[in-house]
PDB file of C-alpha atoms in Angstrom:
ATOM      1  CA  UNK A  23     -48.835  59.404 -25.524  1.00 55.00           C
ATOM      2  CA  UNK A  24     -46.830  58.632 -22.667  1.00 84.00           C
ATOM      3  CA  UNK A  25     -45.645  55.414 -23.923  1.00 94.00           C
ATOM      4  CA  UNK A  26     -43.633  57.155 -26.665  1.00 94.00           C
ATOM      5  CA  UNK A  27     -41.587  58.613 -24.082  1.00 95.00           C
ATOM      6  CA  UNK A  28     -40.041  55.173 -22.629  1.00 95.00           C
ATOM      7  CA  UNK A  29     -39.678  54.138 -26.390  1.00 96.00           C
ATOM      8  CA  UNK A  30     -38.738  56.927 -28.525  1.00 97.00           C
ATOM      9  CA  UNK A  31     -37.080  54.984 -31.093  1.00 96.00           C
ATOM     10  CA  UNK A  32     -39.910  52.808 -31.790  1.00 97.00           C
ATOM     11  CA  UNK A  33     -42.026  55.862 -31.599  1.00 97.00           C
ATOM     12  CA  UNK A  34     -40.114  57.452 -34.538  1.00 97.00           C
ATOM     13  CA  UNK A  35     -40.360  53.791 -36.395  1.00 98.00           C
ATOM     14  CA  UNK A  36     -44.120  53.782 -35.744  1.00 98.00           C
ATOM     15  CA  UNK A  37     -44.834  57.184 -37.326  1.00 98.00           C
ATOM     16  CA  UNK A  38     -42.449  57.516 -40.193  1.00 98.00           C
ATOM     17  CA  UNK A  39     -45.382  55.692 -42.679  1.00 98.00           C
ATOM     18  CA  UNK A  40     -47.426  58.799 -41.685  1.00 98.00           C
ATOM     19  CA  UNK A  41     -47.039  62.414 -43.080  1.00 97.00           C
ATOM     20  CA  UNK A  42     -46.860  65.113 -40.748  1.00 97.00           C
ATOM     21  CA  UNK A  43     -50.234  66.262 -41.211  1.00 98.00           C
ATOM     22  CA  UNK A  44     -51.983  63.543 -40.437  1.00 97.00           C
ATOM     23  CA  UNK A  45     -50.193  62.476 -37.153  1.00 97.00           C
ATOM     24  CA  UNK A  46     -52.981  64.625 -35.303  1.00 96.00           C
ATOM     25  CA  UNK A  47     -55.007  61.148 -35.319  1.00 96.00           C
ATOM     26  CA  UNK A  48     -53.153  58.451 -35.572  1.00 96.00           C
ATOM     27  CA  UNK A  49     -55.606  55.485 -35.634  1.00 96.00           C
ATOM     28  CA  UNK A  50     -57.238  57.279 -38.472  1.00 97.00           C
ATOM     29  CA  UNK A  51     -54.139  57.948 -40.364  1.00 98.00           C
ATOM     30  CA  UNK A  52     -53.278  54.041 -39.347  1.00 98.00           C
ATOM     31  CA  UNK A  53     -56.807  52.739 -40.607  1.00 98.00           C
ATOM     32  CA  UNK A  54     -56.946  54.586 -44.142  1.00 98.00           C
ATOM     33  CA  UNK A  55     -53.404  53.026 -44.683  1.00 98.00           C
ATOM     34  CA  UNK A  56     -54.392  49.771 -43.322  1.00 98.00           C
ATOM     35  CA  UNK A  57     -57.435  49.230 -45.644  1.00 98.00           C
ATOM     36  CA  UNK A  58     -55.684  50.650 -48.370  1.00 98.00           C
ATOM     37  CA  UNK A  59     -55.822  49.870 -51.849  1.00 98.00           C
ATOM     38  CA  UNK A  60     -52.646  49.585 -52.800  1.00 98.00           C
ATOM     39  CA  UNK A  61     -50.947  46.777 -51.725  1.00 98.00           C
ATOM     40  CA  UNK A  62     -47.423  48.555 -50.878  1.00 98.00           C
ATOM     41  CA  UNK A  63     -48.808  51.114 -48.803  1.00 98.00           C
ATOM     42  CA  UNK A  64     -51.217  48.561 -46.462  1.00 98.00           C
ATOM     43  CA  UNK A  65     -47.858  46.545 -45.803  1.00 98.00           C
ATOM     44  CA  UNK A  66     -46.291  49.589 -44.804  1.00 98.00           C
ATOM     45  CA  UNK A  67     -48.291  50.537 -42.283  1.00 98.00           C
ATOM     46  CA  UNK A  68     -49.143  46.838 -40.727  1.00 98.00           C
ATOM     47  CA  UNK A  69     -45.257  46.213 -40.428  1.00 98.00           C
ATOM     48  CA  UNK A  70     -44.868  49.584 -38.594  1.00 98.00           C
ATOM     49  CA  UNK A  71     -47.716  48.633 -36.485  1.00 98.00           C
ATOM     50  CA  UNK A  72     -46.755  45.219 -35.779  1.00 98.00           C
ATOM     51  CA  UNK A  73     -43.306  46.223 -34.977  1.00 98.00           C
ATOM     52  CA  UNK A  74     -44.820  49.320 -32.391  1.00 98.00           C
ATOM     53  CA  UNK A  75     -46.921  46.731 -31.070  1.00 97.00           C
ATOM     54  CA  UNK A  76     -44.166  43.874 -30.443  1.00 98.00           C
ATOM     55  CA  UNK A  77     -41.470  46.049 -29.159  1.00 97.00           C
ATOM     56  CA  UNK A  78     -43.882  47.429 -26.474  1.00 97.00           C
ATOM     57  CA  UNK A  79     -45.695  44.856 -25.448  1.00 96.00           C
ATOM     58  CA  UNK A  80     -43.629  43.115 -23.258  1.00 96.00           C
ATOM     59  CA  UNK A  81     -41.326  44.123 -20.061  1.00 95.00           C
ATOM     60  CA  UNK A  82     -38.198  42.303 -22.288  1.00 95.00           C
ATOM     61  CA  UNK A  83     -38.555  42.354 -25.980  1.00 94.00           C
ATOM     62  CA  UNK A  84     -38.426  39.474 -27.568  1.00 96.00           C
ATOM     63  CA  UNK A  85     -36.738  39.678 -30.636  1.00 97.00           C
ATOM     64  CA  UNK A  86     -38.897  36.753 -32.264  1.00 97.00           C
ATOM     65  CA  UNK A  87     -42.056  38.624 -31.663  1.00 97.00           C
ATOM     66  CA  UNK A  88     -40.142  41.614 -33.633  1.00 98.00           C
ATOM     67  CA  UNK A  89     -38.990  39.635 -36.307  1.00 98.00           C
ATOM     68  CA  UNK A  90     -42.779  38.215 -36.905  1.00 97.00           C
ATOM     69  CA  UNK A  91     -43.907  41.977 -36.879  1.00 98.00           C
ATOM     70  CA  UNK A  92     -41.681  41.984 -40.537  1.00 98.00           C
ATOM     71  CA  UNK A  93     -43.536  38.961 -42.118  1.00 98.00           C
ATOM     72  CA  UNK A  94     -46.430  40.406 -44.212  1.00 98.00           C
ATOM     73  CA  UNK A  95     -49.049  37.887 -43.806  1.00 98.00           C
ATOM     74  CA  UNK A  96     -48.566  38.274 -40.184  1.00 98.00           C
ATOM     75  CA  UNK A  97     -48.217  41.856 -39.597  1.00 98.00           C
ATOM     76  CA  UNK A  98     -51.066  42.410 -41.822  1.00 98.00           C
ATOM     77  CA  UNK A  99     -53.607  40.206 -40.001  1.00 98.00           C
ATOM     78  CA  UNK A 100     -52.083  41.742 -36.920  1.00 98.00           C
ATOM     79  CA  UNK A 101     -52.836  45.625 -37.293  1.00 98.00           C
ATOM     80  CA  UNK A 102     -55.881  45.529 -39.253  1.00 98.00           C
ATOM     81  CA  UNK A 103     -57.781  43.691 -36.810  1.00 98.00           C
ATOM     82  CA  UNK A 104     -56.639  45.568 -33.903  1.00 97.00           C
ATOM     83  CA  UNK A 105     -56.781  49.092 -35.935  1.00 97.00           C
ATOM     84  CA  UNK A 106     -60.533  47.920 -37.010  1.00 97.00           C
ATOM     85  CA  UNK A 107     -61.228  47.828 -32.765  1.00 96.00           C
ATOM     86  CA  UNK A 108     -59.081  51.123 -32.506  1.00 95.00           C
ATOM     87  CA  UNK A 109     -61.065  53.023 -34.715  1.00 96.00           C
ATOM     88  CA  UNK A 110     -64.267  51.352 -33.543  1.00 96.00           C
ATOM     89  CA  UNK A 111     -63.514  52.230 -29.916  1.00 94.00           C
ATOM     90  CA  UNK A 112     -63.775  48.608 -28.835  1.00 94.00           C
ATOM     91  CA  UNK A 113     -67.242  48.552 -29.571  1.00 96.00           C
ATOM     92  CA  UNK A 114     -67.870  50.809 -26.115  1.00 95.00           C
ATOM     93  CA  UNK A 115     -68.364  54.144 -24.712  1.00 95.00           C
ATOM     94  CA  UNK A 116     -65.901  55.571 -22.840  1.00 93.00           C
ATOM     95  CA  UNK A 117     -65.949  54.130 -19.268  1.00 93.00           C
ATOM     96  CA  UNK A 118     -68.523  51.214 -20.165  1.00 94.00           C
ATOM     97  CA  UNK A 119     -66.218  48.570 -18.612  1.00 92.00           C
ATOM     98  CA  UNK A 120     -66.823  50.294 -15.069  1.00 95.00           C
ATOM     99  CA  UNK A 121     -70.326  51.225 -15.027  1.00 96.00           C
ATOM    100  CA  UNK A 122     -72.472  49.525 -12.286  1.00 95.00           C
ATOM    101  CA  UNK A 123     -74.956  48.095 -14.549  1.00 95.00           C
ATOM    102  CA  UNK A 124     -72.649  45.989 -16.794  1.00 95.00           C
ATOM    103  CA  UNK A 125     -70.495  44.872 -13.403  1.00 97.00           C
ATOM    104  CA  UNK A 126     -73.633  44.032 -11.746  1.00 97.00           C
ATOM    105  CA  UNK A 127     -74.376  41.787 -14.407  1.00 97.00           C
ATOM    106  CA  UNK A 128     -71.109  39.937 -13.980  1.00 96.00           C
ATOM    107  CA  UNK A 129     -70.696  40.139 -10.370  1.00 96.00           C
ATOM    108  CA  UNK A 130     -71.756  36.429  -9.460  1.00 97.00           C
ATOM    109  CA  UNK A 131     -68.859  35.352 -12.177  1.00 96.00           C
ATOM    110  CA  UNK A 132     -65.772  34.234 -10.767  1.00 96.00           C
ATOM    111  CA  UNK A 133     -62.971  36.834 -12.197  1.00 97.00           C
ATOM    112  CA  UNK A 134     -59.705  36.883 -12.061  1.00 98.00           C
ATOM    113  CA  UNK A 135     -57.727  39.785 -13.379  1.00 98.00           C
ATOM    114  CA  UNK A 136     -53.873  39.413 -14.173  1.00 98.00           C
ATOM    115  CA  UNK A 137     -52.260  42.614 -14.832  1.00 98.00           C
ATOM    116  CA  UNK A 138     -48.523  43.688 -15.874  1.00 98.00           C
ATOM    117  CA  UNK A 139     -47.132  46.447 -13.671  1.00 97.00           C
ATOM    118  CA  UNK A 140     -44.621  47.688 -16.664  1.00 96.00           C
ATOM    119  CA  UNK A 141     -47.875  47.508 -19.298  1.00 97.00           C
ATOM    120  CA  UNK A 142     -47.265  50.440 -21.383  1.00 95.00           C
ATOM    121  CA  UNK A 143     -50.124  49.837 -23.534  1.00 94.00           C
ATOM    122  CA  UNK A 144     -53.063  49.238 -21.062  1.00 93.00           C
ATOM    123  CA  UNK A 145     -51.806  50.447 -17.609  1.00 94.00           C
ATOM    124  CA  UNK A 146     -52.159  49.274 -14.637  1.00 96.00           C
ATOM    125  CA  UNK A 147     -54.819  52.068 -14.061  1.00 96.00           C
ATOM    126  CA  UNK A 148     -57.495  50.131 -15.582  1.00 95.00           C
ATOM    127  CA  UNK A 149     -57.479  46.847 -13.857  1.00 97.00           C
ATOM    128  CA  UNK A 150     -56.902  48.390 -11.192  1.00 98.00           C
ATOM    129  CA  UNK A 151     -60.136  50.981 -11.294  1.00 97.00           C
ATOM    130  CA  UNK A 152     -62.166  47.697 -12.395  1.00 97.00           C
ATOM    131  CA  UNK A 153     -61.106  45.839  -9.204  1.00 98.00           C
ATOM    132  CA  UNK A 154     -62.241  49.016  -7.214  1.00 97.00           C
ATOM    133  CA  UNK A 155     -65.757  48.714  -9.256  1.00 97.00           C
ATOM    134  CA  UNK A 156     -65.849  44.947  -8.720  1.00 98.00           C
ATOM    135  CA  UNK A 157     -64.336  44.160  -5.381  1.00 98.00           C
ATOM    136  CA  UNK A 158     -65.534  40.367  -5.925  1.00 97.00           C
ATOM    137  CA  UNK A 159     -62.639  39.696  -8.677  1.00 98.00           C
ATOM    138  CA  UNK A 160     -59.319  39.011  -7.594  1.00 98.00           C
ATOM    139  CA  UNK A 161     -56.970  41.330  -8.681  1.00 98.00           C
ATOM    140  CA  UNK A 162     -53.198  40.473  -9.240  1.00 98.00           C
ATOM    141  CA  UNK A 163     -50.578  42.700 -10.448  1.00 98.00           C
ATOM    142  CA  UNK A 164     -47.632  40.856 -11.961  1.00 98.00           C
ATOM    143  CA  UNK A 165     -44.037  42.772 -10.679  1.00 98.00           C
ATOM    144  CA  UNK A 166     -41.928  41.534 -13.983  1.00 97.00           C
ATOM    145  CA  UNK A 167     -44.060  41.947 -16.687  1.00 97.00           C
ATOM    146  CA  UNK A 168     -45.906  44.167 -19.613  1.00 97.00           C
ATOM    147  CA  UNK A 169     -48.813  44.250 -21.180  1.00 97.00           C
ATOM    148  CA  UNK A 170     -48.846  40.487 -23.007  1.00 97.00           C
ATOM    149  CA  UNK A 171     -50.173  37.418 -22.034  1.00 96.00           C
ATOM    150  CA  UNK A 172     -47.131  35.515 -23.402  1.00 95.00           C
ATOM    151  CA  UNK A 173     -44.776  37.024 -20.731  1.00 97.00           C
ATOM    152  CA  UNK A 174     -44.080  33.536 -18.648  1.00 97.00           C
ATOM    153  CA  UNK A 175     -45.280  35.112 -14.941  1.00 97.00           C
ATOM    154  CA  UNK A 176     -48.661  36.337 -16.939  1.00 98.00           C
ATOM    155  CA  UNK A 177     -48.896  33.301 -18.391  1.00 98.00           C
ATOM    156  CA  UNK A 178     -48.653  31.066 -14.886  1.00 98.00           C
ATOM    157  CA  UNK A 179     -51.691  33.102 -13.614  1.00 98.00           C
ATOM    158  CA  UNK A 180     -53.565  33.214 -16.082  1.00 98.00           C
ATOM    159  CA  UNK A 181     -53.122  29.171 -16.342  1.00 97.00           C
ATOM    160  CA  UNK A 182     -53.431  28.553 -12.807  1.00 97.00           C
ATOM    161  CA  UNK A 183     -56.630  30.823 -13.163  1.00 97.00           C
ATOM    162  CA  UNK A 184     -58.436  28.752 -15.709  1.00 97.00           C
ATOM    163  CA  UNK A 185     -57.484  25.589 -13.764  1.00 96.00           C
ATOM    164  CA  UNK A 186     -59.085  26.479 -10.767  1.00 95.00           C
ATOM    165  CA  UNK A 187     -62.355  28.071 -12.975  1.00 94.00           C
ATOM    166  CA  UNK A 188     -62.424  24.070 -15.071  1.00 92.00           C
ATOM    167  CA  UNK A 189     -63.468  22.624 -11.129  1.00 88.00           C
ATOM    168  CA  UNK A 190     -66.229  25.384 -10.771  1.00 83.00           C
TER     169      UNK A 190
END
């Protein structure tokens, strides 16, 4: 996990609720903890996820986003829906976002895909290989930001993009 290179301290934050042994697969270890039982232990683990989550997210961290990861409620909500995609693959196979058949499907669909150069979380790779798949949608790769949609240059695009698609 290359990501845990560029944030190693968050990286040791984000594992320390799991034992050794289990690190092997972390979105299992994640999941049993996150449907947990006990009360103590699901908090845990949805405030270390949160927290991974917020602080790599975004080309700046914003400390707000960090300080919501430590609210229960929040964090809670936060990890266990995204570890119940995680675990569940997004509901795909492997590659099903590029096969022919689905894009085919879609191809008369105006798209527009916004993309973070610095997203650590779902590279620049991926939108990229889609637009190669689907020439038709309109690729743009932002220069200053991450992975979130809440990053203000993301956020323009993806604005001005649903303007334009409200005239269609």
């Amino acid at each position: 996990m290359w990501t845990s290179h560029i944030f190693p301290d968050a990286w040791d934050e984000y594992l320390a609720p799991i034992p050794e042994e289990e690190r092997g697969d972390m979105m299992a270890a994640y999941h049993k903890r996150l449907t947990s039982e006990d009360d103590t232990i699901r908090v845990e683990a949805a405030k270390a996820w949160s927290k991974w989550e917020m602080a790599t997210s975004k080309l700046r961290v914003d400390p707000g986003d960090i300080a919501r990861a430590a609210q229960d409620d929040w964090a809670l909500a936060f990890a266990r829906i995204e570890s119940h995609y995680f675990v569940n693959e997004g509901f795909m196979r492997e590659g099903q976002l590029l096969e022919k058949q689905g894009i085919d499907k879609i191809r008369h669909i105006p798209t527009v895909i916004v993309q973070g150069r610095y997203d650590v979380v779902c590279p620049a790779r991926s939108a990229y290989d889609l637009k190669k798949v689907f020439p038709e949608a309109e690729l743009t790769i932002v220069p200053d930001a991450g992975h979130s949609a809440r990053e203000i240059p993301t956020s323009k695009l993806l604005t001005e993009a649903a303007d334009r698609f409200k005239i269609l």
